[in-house]
mmCIF file of C-alpha atoms and ligand atoms in Angstrom:
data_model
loop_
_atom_site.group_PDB
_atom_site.id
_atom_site.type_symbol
_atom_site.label_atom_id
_atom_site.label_comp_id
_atom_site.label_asym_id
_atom_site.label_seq_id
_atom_site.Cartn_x
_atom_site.Cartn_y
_atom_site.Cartn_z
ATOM 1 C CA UNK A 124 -3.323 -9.154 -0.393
ATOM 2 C CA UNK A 125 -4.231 -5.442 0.999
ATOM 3 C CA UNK A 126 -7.894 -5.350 3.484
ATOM 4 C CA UNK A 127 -7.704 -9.031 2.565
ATOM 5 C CA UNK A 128 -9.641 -8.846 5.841
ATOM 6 C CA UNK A 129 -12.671 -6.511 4.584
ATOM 7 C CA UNK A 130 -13.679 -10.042 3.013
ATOM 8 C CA UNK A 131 -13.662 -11.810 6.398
ATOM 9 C CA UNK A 132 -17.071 -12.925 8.723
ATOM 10 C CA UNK A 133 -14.648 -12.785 11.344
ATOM 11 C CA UNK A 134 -13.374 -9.348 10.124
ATOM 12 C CA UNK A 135 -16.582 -8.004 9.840
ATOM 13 C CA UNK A 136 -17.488 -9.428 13.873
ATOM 14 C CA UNK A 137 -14.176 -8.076 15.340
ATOM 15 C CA UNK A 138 -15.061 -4.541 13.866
ATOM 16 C CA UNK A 139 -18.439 -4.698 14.720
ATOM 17 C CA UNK A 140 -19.621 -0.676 15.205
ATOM 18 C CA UNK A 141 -16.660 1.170 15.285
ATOM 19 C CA UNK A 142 -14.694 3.319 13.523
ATOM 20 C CA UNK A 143 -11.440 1.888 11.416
ATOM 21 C CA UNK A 144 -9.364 4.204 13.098
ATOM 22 C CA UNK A 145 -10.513 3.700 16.816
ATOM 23 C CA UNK A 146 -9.929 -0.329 15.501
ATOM 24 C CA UNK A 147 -6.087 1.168 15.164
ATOM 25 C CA UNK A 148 -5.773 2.457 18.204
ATOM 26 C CA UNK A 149 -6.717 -0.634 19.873
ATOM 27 C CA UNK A 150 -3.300 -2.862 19.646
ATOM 28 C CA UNK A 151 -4.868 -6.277 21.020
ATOM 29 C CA UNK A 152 -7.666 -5.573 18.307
ATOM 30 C CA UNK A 153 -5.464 -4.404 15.455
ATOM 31 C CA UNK A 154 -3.104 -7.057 16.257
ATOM 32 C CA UNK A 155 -6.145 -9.802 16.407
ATOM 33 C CA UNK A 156 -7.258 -8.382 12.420
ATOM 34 C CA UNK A 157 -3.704 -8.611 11.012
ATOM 35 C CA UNK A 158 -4.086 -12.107 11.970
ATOM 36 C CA UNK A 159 -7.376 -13.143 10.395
ATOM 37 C CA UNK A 160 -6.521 -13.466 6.871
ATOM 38 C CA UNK A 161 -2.678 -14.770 7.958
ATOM 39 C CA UNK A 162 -4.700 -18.272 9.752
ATOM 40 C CA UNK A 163 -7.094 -18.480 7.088
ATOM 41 C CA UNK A 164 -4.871 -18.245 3.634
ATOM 42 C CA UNK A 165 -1.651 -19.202 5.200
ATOM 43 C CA UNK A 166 -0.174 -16.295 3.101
ATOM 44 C CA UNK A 167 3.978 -15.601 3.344
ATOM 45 C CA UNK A 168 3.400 -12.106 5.077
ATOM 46 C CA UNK A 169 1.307 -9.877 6.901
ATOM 47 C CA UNK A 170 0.018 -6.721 6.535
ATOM 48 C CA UNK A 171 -0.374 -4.569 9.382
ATOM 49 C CA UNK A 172 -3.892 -3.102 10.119
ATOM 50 C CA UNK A 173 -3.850 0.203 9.794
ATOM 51 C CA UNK A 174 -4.216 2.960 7.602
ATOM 52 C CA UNK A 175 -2.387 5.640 5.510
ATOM 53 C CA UNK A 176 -4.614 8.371 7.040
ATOM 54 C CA UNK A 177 -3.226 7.690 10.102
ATOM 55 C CA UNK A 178 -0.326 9.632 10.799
ATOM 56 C CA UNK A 179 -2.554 12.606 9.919
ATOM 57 C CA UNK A 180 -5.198 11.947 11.738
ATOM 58 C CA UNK A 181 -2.575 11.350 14.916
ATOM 59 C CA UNK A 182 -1.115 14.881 14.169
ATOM 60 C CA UNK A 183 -4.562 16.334 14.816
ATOM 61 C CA UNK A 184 -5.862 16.773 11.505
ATOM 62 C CA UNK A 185 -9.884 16.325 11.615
ATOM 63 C CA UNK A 186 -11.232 13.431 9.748
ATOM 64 C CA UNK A 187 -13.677 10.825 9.525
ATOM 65 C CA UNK A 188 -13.121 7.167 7.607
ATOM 66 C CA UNK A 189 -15.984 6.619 6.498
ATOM 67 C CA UNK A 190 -17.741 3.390 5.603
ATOM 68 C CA UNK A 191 -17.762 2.314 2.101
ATOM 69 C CA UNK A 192 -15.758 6.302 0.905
ATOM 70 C CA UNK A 193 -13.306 6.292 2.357
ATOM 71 C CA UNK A 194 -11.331 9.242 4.207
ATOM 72 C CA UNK A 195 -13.554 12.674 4.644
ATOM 73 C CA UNK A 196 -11.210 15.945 6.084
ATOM 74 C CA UNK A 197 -13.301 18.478 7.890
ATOM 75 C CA UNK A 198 -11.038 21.305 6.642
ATOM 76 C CA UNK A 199 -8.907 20.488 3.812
ATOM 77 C CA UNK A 200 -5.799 22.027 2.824
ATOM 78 C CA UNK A 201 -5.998 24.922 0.682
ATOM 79 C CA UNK A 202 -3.474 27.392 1.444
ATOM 80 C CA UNK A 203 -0.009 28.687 3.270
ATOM 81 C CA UNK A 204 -1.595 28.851 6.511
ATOM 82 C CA UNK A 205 -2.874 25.316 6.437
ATOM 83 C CA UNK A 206 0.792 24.315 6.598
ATOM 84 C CA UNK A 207 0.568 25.359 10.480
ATOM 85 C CA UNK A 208 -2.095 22.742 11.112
ATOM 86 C CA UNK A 209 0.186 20.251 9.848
ATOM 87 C CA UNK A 210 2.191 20.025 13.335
ATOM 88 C CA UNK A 211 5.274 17.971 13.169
ATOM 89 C CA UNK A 212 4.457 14.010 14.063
ATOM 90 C CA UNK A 213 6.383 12.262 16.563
ATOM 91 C CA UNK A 214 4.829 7.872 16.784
ATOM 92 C CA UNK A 215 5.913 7.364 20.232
ATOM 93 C CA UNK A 216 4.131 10.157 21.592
ATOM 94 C CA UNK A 217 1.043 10.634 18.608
ATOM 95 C CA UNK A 218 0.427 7.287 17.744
ATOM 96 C CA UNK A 219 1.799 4.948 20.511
ATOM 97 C CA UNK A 220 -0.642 1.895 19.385
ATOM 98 C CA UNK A 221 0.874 1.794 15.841
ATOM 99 C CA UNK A 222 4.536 0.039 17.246
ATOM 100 C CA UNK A 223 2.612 -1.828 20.257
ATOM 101 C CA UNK A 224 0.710 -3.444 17.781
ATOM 102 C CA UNK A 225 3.742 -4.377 15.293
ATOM 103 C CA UNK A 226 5.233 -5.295 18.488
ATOM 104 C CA UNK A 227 2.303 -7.786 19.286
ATOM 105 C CA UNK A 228 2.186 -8.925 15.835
ATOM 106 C CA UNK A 229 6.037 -9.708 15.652
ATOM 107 C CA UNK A 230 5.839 -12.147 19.251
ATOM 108 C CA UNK A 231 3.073 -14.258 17.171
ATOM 109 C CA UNK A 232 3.431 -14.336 13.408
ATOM 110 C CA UNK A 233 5.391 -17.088 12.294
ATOM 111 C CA UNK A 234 5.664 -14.735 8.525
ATOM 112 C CA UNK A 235 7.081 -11.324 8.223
ATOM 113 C CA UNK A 236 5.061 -8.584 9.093
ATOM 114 C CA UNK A 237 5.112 -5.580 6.484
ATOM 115 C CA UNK A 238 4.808 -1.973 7.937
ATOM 116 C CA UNK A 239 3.280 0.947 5.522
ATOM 117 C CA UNK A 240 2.446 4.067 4.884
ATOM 118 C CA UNK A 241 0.851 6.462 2.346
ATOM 119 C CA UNK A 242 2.952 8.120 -0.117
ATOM 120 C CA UNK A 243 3.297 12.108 -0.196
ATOM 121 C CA UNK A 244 1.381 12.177 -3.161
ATOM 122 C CA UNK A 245 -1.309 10.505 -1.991
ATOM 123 C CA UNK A 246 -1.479 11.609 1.385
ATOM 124 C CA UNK A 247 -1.286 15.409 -0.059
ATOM 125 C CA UNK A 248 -4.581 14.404 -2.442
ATOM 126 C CA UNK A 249 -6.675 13.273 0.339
ATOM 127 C CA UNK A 250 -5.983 16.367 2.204
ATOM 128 C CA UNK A 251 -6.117 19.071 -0.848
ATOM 129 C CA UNK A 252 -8.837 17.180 -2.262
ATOM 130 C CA UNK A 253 -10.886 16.435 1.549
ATOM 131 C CA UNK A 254 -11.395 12.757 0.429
ATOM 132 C CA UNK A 255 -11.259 10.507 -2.626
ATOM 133 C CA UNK A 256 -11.725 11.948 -6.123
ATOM 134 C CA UNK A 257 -11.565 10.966 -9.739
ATOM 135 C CA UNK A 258 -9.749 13.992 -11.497
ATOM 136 C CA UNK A 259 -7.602 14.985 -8.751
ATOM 137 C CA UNK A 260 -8.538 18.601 -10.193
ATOM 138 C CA UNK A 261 -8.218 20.668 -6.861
ATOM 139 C CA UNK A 262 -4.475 18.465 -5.994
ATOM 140 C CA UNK A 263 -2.889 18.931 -9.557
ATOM 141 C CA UNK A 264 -4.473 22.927 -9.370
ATOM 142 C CA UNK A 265 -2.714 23.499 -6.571
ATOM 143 C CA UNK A 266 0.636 21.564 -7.354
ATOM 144 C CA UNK A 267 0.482 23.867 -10.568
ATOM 145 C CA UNK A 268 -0.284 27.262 -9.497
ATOM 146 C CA UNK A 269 2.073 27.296 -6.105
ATOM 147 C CA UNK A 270 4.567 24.899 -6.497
ATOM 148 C CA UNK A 271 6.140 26.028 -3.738
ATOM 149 C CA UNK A 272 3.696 25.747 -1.197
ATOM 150 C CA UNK A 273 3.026 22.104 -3.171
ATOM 151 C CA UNK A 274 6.746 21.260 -2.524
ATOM 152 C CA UNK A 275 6.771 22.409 1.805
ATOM 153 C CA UNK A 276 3.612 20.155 1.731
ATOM 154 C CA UNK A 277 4.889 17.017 0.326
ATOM 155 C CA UNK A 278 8.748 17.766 2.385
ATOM 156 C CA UNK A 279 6.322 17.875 5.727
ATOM 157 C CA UNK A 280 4.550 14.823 4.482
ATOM 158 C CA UNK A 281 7.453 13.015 3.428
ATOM 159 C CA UNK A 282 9.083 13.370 7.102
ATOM 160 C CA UNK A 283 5.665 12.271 8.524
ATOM 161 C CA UNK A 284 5.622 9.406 6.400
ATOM 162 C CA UNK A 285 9.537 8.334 7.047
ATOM 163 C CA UNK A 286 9.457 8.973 10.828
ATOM 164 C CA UNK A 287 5.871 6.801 10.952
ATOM 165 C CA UNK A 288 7.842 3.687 8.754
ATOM 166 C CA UNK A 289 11.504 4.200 11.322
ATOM 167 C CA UNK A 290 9.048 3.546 14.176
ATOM 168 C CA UNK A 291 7.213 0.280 12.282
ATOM 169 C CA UNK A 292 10.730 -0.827 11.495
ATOM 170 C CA UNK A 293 12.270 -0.087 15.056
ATOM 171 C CA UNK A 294 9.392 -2.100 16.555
ATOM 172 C CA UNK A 295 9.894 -5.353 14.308
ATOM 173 C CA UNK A 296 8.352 -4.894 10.703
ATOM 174 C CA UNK A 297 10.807 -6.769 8.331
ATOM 175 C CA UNK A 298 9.729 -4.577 5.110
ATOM 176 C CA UNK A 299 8.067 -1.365 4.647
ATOM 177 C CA UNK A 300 5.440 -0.535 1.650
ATOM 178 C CA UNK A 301 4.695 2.966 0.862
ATOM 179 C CA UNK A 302 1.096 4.085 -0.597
ATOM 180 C CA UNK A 303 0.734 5.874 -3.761
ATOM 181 C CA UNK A 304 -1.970 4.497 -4.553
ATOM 182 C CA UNK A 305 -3.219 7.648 -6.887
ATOM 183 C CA UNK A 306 0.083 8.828 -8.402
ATOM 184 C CA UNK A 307 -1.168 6.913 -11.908
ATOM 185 C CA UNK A 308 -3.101 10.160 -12.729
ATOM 186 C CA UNK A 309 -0.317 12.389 -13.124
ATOM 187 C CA UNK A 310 1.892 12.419 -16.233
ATOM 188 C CA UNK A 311 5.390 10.938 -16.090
ATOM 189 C CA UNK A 312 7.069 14.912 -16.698
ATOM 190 C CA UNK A 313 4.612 15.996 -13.846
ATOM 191 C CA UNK A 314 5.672 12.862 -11.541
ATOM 192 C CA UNK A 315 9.521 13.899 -11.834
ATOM 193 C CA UNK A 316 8.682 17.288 -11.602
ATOM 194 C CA UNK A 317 6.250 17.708 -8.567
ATOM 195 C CA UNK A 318 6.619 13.932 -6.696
ATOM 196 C CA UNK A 319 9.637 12.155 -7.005
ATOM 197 C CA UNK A 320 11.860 14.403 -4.864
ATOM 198 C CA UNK A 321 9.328 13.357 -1.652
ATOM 199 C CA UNK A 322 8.652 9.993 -2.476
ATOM 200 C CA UNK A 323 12.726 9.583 -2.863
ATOM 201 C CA UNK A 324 13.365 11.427 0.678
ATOM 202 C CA UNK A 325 11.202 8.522 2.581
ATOM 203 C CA UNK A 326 12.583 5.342 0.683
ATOM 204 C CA UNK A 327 16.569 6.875 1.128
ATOM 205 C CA UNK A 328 15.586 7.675 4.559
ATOM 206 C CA UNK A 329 15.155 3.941 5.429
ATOM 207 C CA UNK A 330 17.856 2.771 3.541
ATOM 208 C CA UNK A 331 19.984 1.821 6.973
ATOM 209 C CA UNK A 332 17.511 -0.117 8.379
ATOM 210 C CA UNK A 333 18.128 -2.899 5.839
ATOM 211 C CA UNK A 334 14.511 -3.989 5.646
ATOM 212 C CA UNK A 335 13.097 -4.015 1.537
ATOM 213 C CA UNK A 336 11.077 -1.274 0.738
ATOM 214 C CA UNK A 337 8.057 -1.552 -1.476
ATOM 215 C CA UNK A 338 6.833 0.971 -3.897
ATOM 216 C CA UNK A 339 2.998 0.880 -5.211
ATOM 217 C CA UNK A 340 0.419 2.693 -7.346
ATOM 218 C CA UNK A 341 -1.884 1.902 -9.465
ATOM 219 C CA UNK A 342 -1.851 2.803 -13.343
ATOM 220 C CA UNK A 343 1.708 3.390 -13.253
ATOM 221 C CA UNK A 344 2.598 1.853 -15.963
ATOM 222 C CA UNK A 345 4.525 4.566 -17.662
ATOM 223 C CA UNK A 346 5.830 5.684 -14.157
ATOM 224 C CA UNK A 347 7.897 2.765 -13.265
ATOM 225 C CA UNK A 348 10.801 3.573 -14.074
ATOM 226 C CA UNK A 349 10.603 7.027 -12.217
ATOM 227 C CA UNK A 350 9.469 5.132 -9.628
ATOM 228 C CA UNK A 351 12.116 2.533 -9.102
ATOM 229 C CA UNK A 352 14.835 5.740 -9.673
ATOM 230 C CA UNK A 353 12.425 7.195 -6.161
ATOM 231 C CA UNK A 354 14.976 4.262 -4.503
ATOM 232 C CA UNK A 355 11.979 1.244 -3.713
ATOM 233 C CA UNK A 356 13.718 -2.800 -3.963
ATOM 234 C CA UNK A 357 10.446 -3.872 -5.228
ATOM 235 C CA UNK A 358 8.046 -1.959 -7.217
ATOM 236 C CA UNK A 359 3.895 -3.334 -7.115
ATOM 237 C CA UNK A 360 2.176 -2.857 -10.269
ATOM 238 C CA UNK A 361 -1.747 -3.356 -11.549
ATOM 239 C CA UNK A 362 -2.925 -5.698 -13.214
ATOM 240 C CA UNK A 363 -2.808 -3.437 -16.564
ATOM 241 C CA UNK A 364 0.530 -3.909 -17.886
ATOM 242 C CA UNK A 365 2.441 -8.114 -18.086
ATOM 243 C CA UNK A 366 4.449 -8.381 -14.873
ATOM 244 C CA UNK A 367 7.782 -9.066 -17.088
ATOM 245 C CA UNK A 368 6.911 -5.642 -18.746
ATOM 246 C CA UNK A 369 6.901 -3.742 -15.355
ATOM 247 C CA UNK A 370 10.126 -5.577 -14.963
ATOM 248 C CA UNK A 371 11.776 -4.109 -17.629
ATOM 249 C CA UNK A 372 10.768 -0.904 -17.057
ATOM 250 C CA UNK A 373 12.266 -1.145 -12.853
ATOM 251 C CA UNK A 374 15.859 -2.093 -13.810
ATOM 252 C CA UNK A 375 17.527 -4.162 -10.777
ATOM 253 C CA UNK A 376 14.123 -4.026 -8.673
ATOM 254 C CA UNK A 377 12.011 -7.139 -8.020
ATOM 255 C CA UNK A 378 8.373 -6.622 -8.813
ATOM 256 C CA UNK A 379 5.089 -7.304 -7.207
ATOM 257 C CA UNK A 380 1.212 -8.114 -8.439
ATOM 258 C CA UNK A 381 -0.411 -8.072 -10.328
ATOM 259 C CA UNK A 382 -3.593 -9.859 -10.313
ATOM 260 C CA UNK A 383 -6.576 -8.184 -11.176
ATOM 261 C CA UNK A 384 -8.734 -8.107 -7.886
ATOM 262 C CA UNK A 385 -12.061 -8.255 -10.107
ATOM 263 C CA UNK A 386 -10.211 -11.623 -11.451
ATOM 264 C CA UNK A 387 -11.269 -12.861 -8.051
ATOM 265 C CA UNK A 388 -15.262 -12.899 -8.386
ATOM 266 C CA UNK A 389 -14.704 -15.109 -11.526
ATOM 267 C CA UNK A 390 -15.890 -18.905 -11.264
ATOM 268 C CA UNK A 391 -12.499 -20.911 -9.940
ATOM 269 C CA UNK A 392 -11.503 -21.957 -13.185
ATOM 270 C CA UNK A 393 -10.971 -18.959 -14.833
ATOM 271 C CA UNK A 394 -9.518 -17.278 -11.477
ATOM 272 C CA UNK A 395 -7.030 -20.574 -12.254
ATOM 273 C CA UNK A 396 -6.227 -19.625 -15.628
ATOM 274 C CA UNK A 397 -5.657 -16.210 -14.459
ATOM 275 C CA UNK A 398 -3.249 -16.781 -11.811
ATOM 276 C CA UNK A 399 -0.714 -19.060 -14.106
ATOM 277 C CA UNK A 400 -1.081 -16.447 -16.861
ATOM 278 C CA UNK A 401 0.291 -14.236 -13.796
ATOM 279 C CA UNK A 402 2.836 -16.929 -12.863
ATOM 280 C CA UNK A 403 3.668 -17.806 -16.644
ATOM 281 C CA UNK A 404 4.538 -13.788 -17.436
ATOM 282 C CA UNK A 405 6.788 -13.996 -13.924
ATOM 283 C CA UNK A 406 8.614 -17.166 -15.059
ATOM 284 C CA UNK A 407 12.004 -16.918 -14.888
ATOM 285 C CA UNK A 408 12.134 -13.594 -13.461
ATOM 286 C CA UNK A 409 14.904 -12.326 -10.454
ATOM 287 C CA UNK A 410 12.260 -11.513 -8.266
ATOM 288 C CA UNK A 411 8.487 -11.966 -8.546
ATOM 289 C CA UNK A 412 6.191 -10.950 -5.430
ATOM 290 C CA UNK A 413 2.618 -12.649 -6.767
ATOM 291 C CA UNK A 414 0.156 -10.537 -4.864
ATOM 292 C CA UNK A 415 -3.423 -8.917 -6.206
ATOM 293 C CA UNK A 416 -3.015 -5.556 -8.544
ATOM 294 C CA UNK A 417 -5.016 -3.675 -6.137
ATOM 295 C CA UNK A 418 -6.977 -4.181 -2.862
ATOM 296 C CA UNK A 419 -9.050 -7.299 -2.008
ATOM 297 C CA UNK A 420 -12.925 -6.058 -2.860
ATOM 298 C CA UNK A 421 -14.921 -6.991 -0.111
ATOM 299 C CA UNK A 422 -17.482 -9.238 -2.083
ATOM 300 C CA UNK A 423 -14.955 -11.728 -3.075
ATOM 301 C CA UNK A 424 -15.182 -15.247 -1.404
ATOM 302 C CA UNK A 425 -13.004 -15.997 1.121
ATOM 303 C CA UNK A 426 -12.576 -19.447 -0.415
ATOM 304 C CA UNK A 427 -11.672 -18.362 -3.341
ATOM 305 C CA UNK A 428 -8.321 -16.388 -2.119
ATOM 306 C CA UNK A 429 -7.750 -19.703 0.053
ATOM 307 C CA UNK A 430 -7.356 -21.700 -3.404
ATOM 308 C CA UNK A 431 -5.347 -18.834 -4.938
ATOM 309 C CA UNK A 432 -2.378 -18.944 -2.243
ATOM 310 C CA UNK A 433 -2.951 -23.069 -2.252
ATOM 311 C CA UNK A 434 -2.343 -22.572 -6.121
ATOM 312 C CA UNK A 435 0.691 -20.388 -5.957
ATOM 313 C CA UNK A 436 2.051 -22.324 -3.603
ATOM 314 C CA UNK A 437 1.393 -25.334 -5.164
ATOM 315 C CA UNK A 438 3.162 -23.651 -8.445
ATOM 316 C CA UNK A 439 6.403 -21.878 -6.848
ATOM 317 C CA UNK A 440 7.523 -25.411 -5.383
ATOM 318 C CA UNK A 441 7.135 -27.066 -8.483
ATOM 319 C CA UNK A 442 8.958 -24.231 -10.251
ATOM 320 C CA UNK A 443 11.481 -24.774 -7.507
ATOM 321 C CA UNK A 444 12.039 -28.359 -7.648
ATOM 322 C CA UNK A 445 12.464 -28.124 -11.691
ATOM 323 C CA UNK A 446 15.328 -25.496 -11.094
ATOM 324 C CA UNK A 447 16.772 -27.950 -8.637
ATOM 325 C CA UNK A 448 16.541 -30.477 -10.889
ATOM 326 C CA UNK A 449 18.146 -28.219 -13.884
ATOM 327 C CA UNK A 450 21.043 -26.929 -11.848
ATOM 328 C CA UNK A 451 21.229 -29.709 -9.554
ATOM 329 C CA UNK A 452 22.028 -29.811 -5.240
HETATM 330 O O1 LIG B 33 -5.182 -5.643 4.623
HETATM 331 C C1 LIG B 33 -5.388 -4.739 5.442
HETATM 332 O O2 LIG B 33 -6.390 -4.672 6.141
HETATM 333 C C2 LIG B 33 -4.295 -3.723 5.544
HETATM 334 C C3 LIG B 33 -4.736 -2.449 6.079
HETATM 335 C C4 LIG B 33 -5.010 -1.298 5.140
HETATM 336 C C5 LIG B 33 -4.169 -0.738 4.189
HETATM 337 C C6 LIG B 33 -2.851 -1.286 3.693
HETATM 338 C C7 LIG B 33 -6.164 -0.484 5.228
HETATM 339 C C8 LIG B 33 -7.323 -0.710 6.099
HETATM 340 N N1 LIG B 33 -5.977 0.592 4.425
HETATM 341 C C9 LIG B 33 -4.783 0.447 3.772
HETATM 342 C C10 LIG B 33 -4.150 1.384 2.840
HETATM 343 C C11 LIG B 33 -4.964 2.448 2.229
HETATM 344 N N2 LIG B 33 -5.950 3.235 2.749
HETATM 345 C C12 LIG B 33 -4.710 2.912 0.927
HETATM 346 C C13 LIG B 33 -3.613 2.388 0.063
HETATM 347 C C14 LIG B 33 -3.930 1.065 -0.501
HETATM 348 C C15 LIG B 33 -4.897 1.077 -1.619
HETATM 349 O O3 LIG B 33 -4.569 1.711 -2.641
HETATM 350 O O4 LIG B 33 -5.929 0.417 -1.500
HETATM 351 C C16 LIG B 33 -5.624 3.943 0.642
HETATM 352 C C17 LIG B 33 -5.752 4.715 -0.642
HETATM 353 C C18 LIG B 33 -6.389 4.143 1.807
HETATM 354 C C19 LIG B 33 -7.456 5.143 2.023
HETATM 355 C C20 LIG B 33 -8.719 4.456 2.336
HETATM 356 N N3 LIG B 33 -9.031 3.983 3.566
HETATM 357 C C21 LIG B 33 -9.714 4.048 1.430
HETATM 358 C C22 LIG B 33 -9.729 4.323 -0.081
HETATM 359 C C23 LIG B 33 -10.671 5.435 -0.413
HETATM 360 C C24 LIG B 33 -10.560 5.919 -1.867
HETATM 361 O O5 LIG B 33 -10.004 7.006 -2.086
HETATM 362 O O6 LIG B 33 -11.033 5.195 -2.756
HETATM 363 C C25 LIG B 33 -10.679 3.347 2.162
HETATM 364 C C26 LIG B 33 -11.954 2.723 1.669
HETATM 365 C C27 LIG B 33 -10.222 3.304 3.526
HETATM 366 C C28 LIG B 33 -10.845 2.592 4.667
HETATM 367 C C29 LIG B 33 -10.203 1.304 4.977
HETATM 368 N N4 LIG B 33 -8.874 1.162 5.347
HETATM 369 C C30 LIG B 33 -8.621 -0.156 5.621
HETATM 370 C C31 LIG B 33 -9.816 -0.894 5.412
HETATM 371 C C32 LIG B 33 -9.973 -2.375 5.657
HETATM 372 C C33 LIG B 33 -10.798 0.021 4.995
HETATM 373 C C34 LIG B 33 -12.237 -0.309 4.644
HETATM 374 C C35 LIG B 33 -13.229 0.303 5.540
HETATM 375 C C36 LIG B 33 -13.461 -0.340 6.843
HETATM 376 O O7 LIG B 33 -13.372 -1.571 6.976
HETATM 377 O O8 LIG B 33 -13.889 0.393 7.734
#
């Protein structure tokens, strides 16, 4: 469950006044948040605390993450020369505090820890667009009129993004997740045309480290198949198409989701109904991450995601012990 934290009194006290991405560079800190929701839901992984920004903001581009927006760029990227700004990131040197903290993390989680990063896509509409946006108008402008500039941009973000996930993965994550969060605005033709060639160059690129690679966005329901052809094992979906849908659309991948987070503010019986409707479309499938569509929003009630891992729980081992009993020891 992504900023599963932002949720969290104890979240909220660890952060207090700072900045989200001077709370990164601090690895006892960052280390201490991954942790929060893992003791309080007793979920199967963790997330690392972090963010997609930053890689970018460790290669010196100028931003600010701001509190309830989201990432602002002082100076976002408009044109040939801005490629120079984007200098070439090395972790160990630009972002030591990213693999001490997955290397804290790894000594005392007794669950997986899962590295990410942002997709090119979505990394490349933060900095075209300088922060979030609805219509993407100034990103798919751009991608349009200079596709070749588009193209150096998301190469140069794709070997940011694979060189920060090698350096997660060196240090101890046991899966990697990649970001693109906002790819669901662009058409399927304009996906394989201006996207897929990036997004494919980061998830090959960690195919020797053995670890399963995730692949998210949201409203990509008539992406999935391009995006399980990018090369993820598991593709995450929203909450707006049946998880055995996506499935058939990602031949051979698992999936993962796809609750809808605004499911969660619900009184506990319907959040109950929700979550077997979830599990009931997932039955019988090869692989079935159950996991929230999209982020955790930060008014839902703690003790309400408690009783949703409690219920899946609860659910997967019966599930389990009727196969056993099916197929036998
Ligand atoms: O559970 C965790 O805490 C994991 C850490 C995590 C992750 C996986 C954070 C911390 N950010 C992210 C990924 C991230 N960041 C994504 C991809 C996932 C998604 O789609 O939600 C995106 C798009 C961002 C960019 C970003 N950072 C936004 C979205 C803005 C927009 O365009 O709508 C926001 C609000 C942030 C700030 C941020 N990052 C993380 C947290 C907990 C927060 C909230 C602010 C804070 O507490 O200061």
């Amino acid at each position: 469950m992504r900023q599963a934290g932002r949720s969290l009194p104890e979240y909220r006290a660890s952060r207090s006044s700072g900045s989200i991405l001077q709370a990164v560079r601090d690895p006892a800190l960052a280390a201490e948040i991954t942790l929060q929701p893992v003791r309080r839901y007793g979920v199967d992984a963790a997330i690392l605390f972090s963010d997609i920004m930053v890689p970018l903001a460790a290669s010196g581009i100028e931003m600010d993450i701001v509190a309830g927006k989201g990432p602002i760029i002082q100076t976002p990227f408009r044109s040939e020369r801005d490629l120079a700004r984007l200098g070439t990131f090395h972790p160990e040197t630009d972002a030591p505090y990213v693999a001490e903290t997955v290397k804290i993390l790894v000594s005392e989680l007794s669950v997986p820890l899962i590295g990410f990063a942002g997709a090119p896509f979505t990394l490349a509409s933060y900095l075209i667009e300088g922060g979030p946006s609805r219509s993407f108008a100034l990103t798919k402008t751009l991608m349009r009129s200079d596709p070749k500039l588009w193209a150096s941009l998301l190469d140069r973000l794709a070997d940011m993004v694979l060189a920060s996930l090698r350096s997660q993965v060196e240090a101890g994550a046991a899966a990697v997740q990649i970001f693109d969060s906002w790819v669901g605005t662009l058409s399927l033709r304009d996906y394989k045309t201006y996207v897929l060639a990036a997004s494919h160059k980061v998830l090959t690129g960690l195919q020797d480290m053995g670890v399963p690679r995730i692949h998210f966005g949201i409203g990509t329901g008539e992406l999935l198949g391009a995006m399980a052809e990018a090369g993820a094992d598991v593709v995450g979906v929203d909450w707006r198409i049946p998880i055995d849908e996506a499935r058939l659309r990602v031949p051979g991948r698992a999936v993962q989701g796809n609750l809808d987070p605004a499911v969660c503010l619900a009184p506990w019986p319907i959040v109950a109904s929700e979550v077997r409707k979830v599990l009931a479309d997932a039955k019988g499938l090869a692989g079935h991450i159950f996991n929230l569509g999209h982020g955790v929003l930060p008014e839902t009630d703690p003790g309400i995601l408690a009783e949703i891992v409690a219920l899946v729980h609860e659910e997967g081992r019966a599930d389990a012990e009727q196969d056993s009993f099916r197929t036998g020891p």
